PDB file of C-alpha atoms and ligand atoms in Angstrom:
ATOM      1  CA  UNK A   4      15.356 -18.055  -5.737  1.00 98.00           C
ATOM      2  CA  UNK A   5      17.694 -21.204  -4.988  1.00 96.00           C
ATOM      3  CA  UNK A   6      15.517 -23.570  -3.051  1.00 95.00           C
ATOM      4  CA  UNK A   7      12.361 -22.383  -4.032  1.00 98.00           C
ATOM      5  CA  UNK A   8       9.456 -23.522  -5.971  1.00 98.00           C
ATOM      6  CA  UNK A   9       7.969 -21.282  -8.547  1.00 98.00           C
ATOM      7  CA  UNK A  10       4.404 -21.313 -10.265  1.00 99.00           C
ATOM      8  CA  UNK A  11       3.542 -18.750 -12.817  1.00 99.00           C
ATOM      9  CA  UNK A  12       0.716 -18.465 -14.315  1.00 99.00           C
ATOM     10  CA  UNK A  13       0.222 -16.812 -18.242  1.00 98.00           C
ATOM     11  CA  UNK A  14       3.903 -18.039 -18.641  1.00 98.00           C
ATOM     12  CA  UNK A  15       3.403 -18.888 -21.906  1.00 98.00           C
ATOM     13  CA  UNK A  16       3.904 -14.995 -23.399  1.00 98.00           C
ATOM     14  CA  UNK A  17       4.779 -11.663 -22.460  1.00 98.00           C
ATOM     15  CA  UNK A  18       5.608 -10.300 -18.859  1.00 98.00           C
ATOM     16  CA  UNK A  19       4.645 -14.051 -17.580  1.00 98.00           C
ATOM     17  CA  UNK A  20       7.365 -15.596 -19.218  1.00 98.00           C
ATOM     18  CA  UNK A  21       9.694 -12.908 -18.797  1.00 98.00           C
ATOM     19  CA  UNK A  22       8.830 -13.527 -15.139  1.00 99.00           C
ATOM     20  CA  UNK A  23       9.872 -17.380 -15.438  1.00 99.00           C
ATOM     21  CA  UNK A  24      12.707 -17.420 -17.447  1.00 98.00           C
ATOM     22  CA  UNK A  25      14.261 -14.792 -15.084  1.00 98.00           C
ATOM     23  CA  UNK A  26      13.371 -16.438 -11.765  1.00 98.00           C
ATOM     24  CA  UNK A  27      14.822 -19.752 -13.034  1.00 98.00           C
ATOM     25  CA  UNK A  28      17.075 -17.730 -14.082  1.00 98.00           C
ATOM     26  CA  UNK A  29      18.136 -16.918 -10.455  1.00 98.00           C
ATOM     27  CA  UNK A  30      18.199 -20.564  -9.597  1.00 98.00           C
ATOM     28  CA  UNK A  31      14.816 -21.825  -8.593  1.00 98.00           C
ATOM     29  CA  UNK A  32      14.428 -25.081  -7.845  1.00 98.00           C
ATOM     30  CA  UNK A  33      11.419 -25.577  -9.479  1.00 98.00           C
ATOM     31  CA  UNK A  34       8.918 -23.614 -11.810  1.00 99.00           C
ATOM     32  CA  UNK A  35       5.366 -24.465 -13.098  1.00 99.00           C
ATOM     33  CA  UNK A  36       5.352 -22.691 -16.230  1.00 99.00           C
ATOM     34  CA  UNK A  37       1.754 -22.484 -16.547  1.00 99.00           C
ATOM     35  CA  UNK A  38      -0.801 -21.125 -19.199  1.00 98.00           C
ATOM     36  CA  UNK A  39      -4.266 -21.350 -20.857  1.00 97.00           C
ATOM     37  CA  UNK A  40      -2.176 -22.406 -24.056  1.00 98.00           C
ATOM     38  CA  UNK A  41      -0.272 -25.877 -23.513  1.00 98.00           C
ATOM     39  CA  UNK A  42       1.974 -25.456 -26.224  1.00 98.00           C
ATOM     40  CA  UNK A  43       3.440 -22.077 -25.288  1.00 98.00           C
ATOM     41  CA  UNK A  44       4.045 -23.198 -22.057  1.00 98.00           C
ATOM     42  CA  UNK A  45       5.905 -25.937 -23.566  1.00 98.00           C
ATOM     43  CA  UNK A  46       7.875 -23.630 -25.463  1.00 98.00           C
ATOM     44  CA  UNK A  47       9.134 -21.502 -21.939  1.00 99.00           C
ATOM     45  CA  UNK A  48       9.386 -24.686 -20.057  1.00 99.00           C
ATOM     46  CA  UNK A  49      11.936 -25.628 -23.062  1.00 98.00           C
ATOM     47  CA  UNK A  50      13.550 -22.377 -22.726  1.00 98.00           C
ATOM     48  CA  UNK A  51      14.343 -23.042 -18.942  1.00 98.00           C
ATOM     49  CA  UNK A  52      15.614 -26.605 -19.329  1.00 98.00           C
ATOM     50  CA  UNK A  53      17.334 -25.866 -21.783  1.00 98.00           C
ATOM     51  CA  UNK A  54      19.357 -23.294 -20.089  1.00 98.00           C
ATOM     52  CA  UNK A  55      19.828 -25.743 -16.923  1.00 98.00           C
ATOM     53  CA  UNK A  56      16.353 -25.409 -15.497  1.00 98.00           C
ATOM     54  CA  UNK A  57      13.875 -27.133 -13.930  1.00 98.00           C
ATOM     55  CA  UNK A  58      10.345 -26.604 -15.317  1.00 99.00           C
ATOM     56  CA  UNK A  59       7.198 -28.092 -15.707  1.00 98.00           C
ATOM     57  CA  UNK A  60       4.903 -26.868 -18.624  1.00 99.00           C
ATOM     58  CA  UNK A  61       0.937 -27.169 -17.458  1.00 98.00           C
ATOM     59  CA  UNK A  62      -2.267 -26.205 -18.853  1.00 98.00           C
ATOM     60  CA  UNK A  63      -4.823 -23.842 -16.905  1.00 98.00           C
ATOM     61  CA  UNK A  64      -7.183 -21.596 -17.815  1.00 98.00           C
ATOM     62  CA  UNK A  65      -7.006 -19.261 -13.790  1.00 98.00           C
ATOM     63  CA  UNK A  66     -10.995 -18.667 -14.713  1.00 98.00           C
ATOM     64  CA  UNK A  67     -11.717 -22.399 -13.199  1.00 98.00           C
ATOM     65  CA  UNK A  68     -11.211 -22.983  -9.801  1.00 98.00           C
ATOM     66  CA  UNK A  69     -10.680 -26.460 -10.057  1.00 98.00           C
ATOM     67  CA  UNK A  70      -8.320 -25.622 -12.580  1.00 98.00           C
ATOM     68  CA  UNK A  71      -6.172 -23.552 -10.472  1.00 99.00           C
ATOM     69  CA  UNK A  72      -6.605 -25.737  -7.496  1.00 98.00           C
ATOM     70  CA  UNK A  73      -5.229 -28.468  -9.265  1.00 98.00           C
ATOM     71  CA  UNK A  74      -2.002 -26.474 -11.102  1.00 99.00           C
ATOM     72  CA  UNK A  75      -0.685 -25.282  -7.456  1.00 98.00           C
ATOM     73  CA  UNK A  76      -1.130 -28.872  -6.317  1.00 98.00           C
ATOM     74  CA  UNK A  77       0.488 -29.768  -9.326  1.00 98.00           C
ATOM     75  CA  UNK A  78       3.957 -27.565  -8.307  1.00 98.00           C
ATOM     76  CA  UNK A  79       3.570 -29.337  -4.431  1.00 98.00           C
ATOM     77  CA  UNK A  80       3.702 -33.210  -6.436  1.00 98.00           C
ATOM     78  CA  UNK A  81       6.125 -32.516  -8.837  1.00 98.00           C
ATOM     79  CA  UNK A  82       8.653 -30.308  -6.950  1.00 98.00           C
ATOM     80  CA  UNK A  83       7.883 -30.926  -3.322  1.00 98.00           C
ATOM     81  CA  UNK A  84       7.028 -27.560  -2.113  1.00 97.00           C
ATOM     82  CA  UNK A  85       5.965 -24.483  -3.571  1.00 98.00           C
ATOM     83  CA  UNK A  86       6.821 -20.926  -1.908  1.00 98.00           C
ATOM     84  CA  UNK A  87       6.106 -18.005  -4.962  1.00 99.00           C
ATOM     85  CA  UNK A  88       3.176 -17.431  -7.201  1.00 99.00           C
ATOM     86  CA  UNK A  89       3.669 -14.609  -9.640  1.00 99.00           C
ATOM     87  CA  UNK A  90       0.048 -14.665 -11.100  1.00 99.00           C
ATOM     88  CA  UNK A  91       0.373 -12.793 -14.763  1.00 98.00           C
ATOM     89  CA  UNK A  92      -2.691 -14.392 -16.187  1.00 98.00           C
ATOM     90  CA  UNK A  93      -4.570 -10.952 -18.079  1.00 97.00           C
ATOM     91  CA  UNK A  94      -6.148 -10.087 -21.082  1.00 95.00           C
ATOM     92  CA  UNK A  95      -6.976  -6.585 -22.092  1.00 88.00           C
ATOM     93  CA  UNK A  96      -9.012  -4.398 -24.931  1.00 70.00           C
ATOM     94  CA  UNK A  97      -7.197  -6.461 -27.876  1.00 64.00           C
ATOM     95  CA  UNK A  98      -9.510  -9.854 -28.119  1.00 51.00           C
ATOM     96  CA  UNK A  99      -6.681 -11.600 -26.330  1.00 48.00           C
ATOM     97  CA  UNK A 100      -9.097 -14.488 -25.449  1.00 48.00           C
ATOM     98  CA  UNK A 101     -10.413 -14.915 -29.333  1.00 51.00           C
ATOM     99  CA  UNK A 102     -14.252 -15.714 -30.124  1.00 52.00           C
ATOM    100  CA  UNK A 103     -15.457 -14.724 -26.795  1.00 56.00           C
ATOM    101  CA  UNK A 104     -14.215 -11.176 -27.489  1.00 60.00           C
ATOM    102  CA  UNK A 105     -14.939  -8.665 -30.047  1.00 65.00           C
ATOM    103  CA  UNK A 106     -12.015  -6.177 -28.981  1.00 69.00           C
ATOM    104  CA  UNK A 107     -14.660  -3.698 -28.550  1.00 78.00           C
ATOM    105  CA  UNK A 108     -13.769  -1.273 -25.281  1.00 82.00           C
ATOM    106  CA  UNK A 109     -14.421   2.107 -25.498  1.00 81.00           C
ATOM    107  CA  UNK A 110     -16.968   4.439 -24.575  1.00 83.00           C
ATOM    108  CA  UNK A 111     -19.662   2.441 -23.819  1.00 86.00           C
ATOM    109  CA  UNK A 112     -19.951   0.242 -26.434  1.00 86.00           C
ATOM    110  CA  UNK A 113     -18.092  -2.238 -25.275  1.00 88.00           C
ATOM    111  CA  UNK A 114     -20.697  -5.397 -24.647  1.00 88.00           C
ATOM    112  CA  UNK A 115     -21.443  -6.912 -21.154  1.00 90.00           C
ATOM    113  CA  UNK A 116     -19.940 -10.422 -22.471  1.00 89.00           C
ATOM    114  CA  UNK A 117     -16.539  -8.389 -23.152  1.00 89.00           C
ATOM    115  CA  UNK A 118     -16.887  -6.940 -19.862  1.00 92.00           C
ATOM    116  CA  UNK A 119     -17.264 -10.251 -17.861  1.00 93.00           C
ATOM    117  CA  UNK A 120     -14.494 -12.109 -19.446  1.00 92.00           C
ATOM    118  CA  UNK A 121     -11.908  -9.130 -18.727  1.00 94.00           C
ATOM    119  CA  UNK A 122     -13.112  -9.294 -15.486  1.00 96.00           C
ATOM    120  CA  UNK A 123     -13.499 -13.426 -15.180  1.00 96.00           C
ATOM    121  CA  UNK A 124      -9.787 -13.367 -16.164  1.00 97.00           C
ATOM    122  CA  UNK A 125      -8.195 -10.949 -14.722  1.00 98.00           C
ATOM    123  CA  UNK A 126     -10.304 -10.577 -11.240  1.00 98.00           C
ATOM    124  CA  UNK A 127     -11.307 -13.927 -10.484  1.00 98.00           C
ATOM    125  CA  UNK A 128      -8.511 -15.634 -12.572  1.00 98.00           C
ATOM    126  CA  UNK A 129      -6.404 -13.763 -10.037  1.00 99.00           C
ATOM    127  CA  UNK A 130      -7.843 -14.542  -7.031  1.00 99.00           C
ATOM    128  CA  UNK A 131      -8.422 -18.046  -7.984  1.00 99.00           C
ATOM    129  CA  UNK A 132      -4.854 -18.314  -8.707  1.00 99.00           C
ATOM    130  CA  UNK A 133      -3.657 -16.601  -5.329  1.00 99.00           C
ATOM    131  CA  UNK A 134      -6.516 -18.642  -3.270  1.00 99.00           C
ATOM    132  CA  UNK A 135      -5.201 -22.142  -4.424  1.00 99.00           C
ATOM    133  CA  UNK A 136      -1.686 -21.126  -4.203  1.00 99.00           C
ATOM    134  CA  UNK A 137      -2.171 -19.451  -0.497  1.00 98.00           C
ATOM    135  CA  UNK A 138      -3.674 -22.715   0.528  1.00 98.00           C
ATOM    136  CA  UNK A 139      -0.216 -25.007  -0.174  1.00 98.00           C
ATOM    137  CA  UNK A 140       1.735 -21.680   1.122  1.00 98.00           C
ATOM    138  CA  UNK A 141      -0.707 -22.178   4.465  1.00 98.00           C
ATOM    139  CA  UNK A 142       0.168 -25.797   4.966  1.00 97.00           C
ATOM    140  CA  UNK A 143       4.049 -25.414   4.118  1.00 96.00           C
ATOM    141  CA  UNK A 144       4.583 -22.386   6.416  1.00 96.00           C
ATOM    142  CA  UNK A 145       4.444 -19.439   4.279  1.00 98.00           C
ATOM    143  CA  UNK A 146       5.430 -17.692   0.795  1.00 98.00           C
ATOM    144  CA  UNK A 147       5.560 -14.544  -1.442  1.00 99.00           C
ATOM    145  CA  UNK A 148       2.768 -13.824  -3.920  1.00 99.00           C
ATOM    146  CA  UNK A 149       3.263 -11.079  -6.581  1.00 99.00           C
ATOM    147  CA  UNK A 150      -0.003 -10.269  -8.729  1.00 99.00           C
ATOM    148  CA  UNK A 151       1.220  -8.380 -11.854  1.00 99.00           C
ATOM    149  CA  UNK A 152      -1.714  -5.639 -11.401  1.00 98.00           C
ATOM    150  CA  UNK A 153      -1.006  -2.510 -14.099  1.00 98.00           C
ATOM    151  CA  UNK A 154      -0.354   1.109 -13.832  1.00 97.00           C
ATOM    152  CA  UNK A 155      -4.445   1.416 -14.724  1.00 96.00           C
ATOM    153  CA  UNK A 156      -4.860   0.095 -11.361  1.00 97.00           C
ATOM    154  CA  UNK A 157      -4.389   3.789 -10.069  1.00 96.00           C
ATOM    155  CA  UNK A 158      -4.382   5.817 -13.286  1.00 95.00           C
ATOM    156  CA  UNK A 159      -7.232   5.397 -15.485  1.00 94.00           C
ATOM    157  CA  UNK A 160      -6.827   5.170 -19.314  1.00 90.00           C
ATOM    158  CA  UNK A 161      -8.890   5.713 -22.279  1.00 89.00           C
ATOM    159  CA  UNK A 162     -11.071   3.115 -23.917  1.00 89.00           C
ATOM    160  CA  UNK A 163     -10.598   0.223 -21.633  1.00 92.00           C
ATOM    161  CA  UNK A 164     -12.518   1.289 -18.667  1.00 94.00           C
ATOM    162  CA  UNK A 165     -13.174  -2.611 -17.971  1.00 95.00           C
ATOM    163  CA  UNK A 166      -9.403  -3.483 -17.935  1.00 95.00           C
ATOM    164  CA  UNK A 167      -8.789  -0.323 -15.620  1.00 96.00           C
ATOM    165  CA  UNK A 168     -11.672  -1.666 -13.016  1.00 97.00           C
ATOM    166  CA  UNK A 169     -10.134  -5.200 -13.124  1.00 98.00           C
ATOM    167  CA  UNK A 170      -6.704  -3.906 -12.543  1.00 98.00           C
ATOM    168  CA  UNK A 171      -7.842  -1.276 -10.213  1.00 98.00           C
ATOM    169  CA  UNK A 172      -9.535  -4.521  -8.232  1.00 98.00           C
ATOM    170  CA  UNK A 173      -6.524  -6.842  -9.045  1.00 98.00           C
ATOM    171  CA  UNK A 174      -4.995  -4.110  -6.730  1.00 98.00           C
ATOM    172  CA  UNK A 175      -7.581  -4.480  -4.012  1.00 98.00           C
ATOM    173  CA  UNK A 176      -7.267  -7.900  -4.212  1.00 99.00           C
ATOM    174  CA  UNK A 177      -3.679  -7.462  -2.950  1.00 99.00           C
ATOM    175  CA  UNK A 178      -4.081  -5.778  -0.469  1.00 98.00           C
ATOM    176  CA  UNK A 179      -6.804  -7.371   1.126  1.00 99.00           C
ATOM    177  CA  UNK A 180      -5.326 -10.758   0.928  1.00 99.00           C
ATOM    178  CA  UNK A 181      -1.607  -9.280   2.211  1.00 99.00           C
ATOM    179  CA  UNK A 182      -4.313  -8.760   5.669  1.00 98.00           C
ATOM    180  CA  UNK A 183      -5.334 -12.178   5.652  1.00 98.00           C
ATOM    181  CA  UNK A 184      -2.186 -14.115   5.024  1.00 98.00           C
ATOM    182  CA  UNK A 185       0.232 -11.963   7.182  1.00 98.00           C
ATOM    183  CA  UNK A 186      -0.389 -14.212   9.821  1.00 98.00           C
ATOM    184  CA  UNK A 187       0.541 -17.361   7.637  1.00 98.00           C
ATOM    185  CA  UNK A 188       3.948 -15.622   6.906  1.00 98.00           C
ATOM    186  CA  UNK A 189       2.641 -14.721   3.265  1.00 99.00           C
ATOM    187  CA  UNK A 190       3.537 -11.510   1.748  1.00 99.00           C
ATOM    188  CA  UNK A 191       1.315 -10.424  -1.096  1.00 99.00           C
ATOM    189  CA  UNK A 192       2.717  -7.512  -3.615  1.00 99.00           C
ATOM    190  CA  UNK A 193       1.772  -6.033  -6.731  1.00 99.00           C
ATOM    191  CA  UNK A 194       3.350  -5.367  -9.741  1.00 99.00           C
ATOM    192  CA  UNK A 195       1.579  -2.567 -12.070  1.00 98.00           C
ATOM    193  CA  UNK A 196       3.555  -2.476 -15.257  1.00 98.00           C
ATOM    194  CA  UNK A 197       3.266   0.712 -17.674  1.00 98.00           C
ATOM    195  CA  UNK A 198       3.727  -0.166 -21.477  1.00 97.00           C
ATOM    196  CA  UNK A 199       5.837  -3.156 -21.949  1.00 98.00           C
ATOM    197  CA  UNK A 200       7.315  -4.581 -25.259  1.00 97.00           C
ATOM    198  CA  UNK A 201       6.707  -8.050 -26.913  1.00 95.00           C
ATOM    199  CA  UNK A 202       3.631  -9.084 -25.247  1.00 96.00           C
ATOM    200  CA  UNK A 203       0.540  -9.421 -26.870  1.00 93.00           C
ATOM    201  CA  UNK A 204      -1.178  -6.072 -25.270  1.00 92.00           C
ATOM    202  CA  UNK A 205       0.983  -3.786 -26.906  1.00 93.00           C
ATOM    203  CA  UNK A 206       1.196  -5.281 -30.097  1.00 91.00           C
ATOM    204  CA  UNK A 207      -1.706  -2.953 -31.380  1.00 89.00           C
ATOM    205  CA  UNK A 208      -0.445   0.058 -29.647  1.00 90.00           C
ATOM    206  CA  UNK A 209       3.035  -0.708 -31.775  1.00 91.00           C
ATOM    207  CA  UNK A 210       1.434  -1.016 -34.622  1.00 92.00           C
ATOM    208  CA  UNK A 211      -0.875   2.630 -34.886  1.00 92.00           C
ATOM    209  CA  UNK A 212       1.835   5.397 -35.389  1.00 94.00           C
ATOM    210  CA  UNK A 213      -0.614   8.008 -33.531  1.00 93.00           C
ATOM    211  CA  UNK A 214      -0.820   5.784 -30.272  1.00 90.00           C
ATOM    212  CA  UNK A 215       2.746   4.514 -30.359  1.00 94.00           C
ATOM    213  CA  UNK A 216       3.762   8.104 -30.096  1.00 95.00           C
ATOM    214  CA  UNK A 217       1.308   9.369 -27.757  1.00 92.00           C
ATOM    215  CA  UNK A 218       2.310   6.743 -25.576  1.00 92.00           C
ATOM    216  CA  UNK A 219       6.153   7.130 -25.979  1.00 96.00           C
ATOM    217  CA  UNK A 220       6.222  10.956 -25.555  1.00 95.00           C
ATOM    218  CA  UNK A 221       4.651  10.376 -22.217  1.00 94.00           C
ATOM    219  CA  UNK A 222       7.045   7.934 -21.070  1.00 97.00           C
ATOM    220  CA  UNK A 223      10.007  10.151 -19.121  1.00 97.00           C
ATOM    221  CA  UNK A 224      12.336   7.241 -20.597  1.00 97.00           C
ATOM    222  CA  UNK A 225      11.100   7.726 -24.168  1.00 97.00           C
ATOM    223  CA  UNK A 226      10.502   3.613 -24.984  1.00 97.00           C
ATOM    224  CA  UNK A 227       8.309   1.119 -24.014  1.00 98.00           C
ATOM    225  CA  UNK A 228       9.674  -1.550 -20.781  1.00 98.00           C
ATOM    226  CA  UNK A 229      10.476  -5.030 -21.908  1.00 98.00           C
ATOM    227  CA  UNK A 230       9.617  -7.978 -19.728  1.00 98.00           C
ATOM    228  CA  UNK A 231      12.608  -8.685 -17.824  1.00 98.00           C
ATOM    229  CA  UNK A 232      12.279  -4.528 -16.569  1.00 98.00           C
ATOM    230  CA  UNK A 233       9.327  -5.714 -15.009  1.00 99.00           C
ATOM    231  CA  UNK A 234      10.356  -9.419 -14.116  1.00 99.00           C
ATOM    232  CA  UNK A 235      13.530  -7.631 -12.033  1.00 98.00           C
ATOM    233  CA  UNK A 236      10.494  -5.879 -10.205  1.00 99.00           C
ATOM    234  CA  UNK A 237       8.966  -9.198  -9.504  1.00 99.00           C
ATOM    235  CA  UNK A 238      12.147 -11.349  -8.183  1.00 99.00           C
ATOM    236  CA  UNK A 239      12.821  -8.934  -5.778  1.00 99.00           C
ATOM    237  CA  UNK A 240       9.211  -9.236  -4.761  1.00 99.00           C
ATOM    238  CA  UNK A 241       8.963 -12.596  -4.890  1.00 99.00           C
ATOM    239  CA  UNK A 242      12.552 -12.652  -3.132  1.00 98.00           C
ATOM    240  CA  UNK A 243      13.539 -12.891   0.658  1.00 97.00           C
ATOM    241  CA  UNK A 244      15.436  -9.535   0.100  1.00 98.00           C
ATOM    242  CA  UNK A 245      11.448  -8.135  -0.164  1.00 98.00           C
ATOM    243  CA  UNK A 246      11.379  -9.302   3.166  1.00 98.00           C
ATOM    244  CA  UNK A 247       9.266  -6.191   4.639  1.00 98.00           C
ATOM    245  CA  UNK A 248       6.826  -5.628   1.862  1.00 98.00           C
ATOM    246  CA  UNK A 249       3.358  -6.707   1.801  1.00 99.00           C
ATOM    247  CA  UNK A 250       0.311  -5.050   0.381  1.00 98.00           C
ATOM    248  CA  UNK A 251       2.514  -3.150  -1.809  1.00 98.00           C
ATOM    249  CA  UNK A 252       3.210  -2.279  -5.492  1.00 98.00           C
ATOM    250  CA  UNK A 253       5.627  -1.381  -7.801  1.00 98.00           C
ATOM    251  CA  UNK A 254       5.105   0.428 -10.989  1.00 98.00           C
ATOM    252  CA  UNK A 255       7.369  -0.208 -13.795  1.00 98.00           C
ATOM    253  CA  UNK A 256       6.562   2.514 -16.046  1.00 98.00           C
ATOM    254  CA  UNK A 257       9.526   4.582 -17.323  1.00 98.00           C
ATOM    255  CA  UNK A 258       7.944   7.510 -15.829  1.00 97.00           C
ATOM    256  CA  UNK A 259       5.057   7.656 -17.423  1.00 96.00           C
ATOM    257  CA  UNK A 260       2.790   8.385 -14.653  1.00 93.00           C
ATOM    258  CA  UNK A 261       5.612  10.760 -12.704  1.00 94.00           C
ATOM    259  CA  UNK A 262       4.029  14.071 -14.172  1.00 92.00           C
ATOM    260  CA  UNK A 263       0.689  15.450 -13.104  1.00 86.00           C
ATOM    261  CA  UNK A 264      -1.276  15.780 -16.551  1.00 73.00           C
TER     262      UNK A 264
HETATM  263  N1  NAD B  29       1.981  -5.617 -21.846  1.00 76.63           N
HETATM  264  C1  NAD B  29       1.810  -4.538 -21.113  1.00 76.63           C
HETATM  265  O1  NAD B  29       2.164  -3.419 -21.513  1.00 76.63           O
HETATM  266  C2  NAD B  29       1.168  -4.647 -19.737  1.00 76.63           C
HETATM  267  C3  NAD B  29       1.073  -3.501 -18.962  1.00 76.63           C
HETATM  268  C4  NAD B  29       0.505  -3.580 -17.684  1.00 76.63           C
HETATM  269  C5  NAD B  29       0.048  -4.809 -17.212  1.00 76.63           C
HETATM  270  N2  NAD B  29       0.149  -5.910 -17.998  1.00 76.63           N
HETATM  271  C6  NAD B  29      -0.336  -7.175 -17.425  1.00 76.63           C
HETATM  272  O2  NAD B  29       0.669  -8.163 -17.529  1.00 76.63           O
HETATM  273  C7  NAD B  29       0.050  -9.460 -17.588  1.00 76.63           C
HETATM  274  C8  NAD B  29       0.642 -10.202 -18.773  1.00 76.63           C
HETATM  275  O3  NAD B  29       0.278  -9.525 -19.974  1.00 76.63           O
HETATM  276  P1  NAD B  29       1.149  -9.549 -21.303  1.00 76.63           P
HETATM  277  O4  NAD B  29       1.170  -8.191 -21.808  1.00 76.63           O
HETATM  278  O5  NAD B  29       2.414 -10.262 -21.072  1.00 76.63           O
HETATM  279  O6  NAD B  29       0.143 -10.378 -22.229  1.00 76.63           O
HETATM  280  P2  NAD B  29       0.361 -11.525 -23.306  1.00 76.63           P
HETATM  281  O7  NAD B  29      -0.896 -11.543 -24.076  1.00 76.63           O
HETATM  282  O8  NAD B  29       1.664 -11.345 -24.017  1.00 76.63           O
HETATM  283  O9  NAD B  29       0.468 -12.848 -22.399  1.00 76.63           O
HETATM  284  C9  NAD B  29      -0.589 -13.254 -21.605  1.00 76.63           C
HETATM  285  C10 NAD B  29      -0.535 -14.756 -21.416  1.00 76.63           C
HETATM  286  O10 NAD B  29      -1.632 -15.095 -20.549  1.00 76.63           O
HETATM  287  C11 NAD B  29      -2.272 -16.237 -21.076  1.00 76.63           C
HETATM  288  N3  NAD B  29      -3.680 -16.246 -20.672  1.00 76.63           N
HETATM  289  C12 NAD B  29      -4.703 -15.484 -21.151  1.00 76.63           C
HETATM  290  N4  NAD B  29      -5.854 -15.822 -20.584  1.00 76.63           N
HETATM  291  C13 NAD B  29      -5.571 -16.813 -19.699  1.00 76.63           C
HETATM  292  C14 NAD B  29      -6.356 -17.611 -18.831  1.00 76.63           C
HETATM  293  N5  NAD B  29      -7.683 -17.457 -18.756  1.00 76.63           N
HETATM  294  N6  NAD B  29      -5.725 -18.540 -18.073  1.00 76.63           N
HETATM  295  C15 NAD B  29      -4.396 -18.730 -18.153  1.00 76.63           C
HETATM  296  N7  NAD B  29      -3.598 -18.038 -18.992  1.00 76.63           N
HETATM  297  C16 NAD B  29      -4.191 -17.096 -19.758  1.00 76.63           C
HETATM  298  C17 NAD B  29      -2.125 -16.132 -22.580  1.00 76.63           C
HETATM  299  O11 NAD B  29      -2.245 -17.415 -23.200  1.00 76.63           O
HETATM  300  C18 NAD B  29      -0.726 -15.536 -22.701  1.00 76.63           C
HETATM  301  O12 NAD B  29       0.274 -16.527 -22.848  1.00 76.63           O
HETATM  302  C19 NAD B  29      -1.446  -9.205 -17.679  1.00 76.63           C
HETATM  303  O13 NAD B  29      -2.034  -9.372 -16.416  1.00 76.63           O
HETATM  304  C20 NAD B  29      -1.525  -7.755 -18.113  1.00 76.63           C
HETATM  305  O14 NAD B  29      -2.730  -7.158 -17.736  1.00 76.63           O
HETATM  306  C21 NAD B  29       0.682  -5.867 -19.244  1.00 76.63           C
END
C-alpha cells in the first residue's frame, strides 16, 4: 500500500475498520477513514495515527451523492491522490440505521420503508461511493476498487431477503462497473464475507444460542471470521499483487458455503 491513498467508507466499525487499520497498516500513504458516524471515525483515524499513520476521519452518509462526491474529493485535497476505495458502507436485518428501521425482515413482513433503506445503503450507497471515487481514479490514471459484497450475494439466507437482493446487486454492481472502468486502468473486486466477529451484524446472531450454533456448525472452520480475515482478502485486492483481477470476488467464509445443503 506504500504510496497510495486510501478511502474507506463505514470505517468507523466492523469489517470497515478492520479494512483501514490493516491497509495503513501496510503503509499507505494516506487513508480517509470515513463513516456516517463522525465520532467513530475519529476513533479509527486515532487508531492509525497513533500507530504511525496517516488518516483523516470524515463524515458521510454513501446514501447522498453529494456526500460521497465530496468525501473522495476530500482524499484528492488532503493527500494528493487517491488510488483504492474499499466501500464497506452496509446495514442489514438488525436496525443498524436506528429510527428509520424497525429490524423487521422476514417473511414478508418486513415494511417497504425497511426495504428501501437496506437497499438506499447498501445499493446506491455503493455505487455512489464507487461512482465518485472512479471519477478522481479517471482523472489520476487508474485504481483498485473493492466493494465488500457478502456471501448472500450468491447464497440466499433466511429472513433477510432484502439484504440478500442488495448484496446479490452489490455484486452486479461489480461487475458491471469492472466493464466500464477496465479501460481507465480500474479494477473493481468484491469481497463477500460469511459471518464475521465484532461488527455490529453479528452481534444478534452471538447473542441467540440457537442461531449462534446453527451458524457455527455450518462453518467447515467451526468459528465465526474476524475483520482482519476479511481485510487480508481486501489488501490483496486492493493491492498491485491483484494485478489480474477484475470483476471478481472473494468469499471469506470458513467454509460455510463449501458443502451442497
Ligand atoms: N459482519 C458480517 O458478518 C458481514 C458479513 C458479510 C458482509 N458484511 C458486510 O460488511 C460491511 C460492514 O459490515 P459490518 O458487519 O462491519 O457492520 P458494522 O455495523 O459493524 O459497521 C458498519 C459501519 O457502517 C456505517 N454506516 C452505516 N450506514 C452508513 C451510511 N449510510 N453511510 C456511511 N456509513 C454507514 C456504520 O456507522 C458502521 O460504522 C457491510 O457492507 C456488510 O453488509 C458483513
Amino acid at each position: 500500500m506504500q504510496d497510495k491513498v486510501v478511502v474507506v467508507t463505514g470505517a468507523g466499525n466492523g469489517i470497515g475498520r478492520g479494512c483501514a487499520l490493516r491497509l495503513a497498516e501496510e503503509g499507505a500513504d494516506g487513508v480517509v477513514v470515513a463513516d456516517l458516524s463522525l465520532d467513530r471515525a475519529r476513533r479509527v483515524a486515532g487508531e492509525i495515527v497513533e500507530a504511525g499513520g496517516r488518516a483523516s476521519a470524515y463524515a458521510a452518509d454513501v446514501r447522498d451523492a453529494q456526500a460521497c462526491e465530496d468525501m473522495a474529493q476530500h482524499a484528492v485535497d488532503r493527500f494528493g491522490r487517491l488510488d483504492v476505495l474499499v466501500a464497506a458502507a452496509g446495514i442489514n436485518g438488525q436496525g443498524a440505521s436506528g429510527d428509520e428501521h424497525d429490524g423487521v425482515t422476514a417473511g414478508l413482513t418486513f415494511s417497504s420503508r425497511v426495504w428501501s433503506n437496506i437497499l438506499d445503503v447498501n445499493l446506491t450507497g455503493l455505487m455512489q461511493s464507487d461512482r465518485a471515487v472512479a471519477r478522481r481514479m479517471i482523472a489520476g490514471g487508474g485504481g483498485a476498487i473493492v466493494n465488500i459484497a457478502s456471501m448472500c450475494s450468491a447464497w440466499a439466507s433466511a429472513g433477510s431477503t432484502p439484504y440478500n437482493v442488495s448484496k446479490a446487486a452489490a455484486w452486479m454492481l461489480t461487475k458491471s462497473l469492472a466493464i466500464e472502468l477496465a479501460p481507465h486502468g480500474i479494477r473493481v473486486n468484491a469481497v463477500g464475507p460469511g459471518f464475521i466477529d465484532e461488527t455490529g451484524m453479528t452481534e444478534k446472531t452471538r447473542a441467540d444460542d440457537h442461531a449462534f450454533r446453527a451458524a457455527t456448525d455450518r462453518i467447515l472452520m467451526g468459528r465465526f471470521g474476524r475483520p482482519r480475515e476479511v481485510a487480508d482478502a481486501v489488501l490483496f485486492l486492493a493491492s498491485d499483487e491483484s494485478s489480474y483481477f477484475t470483476g471478481s470476488i472473494l468469499y471469506p467464509d470458513g467454509g460455510f458455503n463449501a458443502p451442497s445443503r
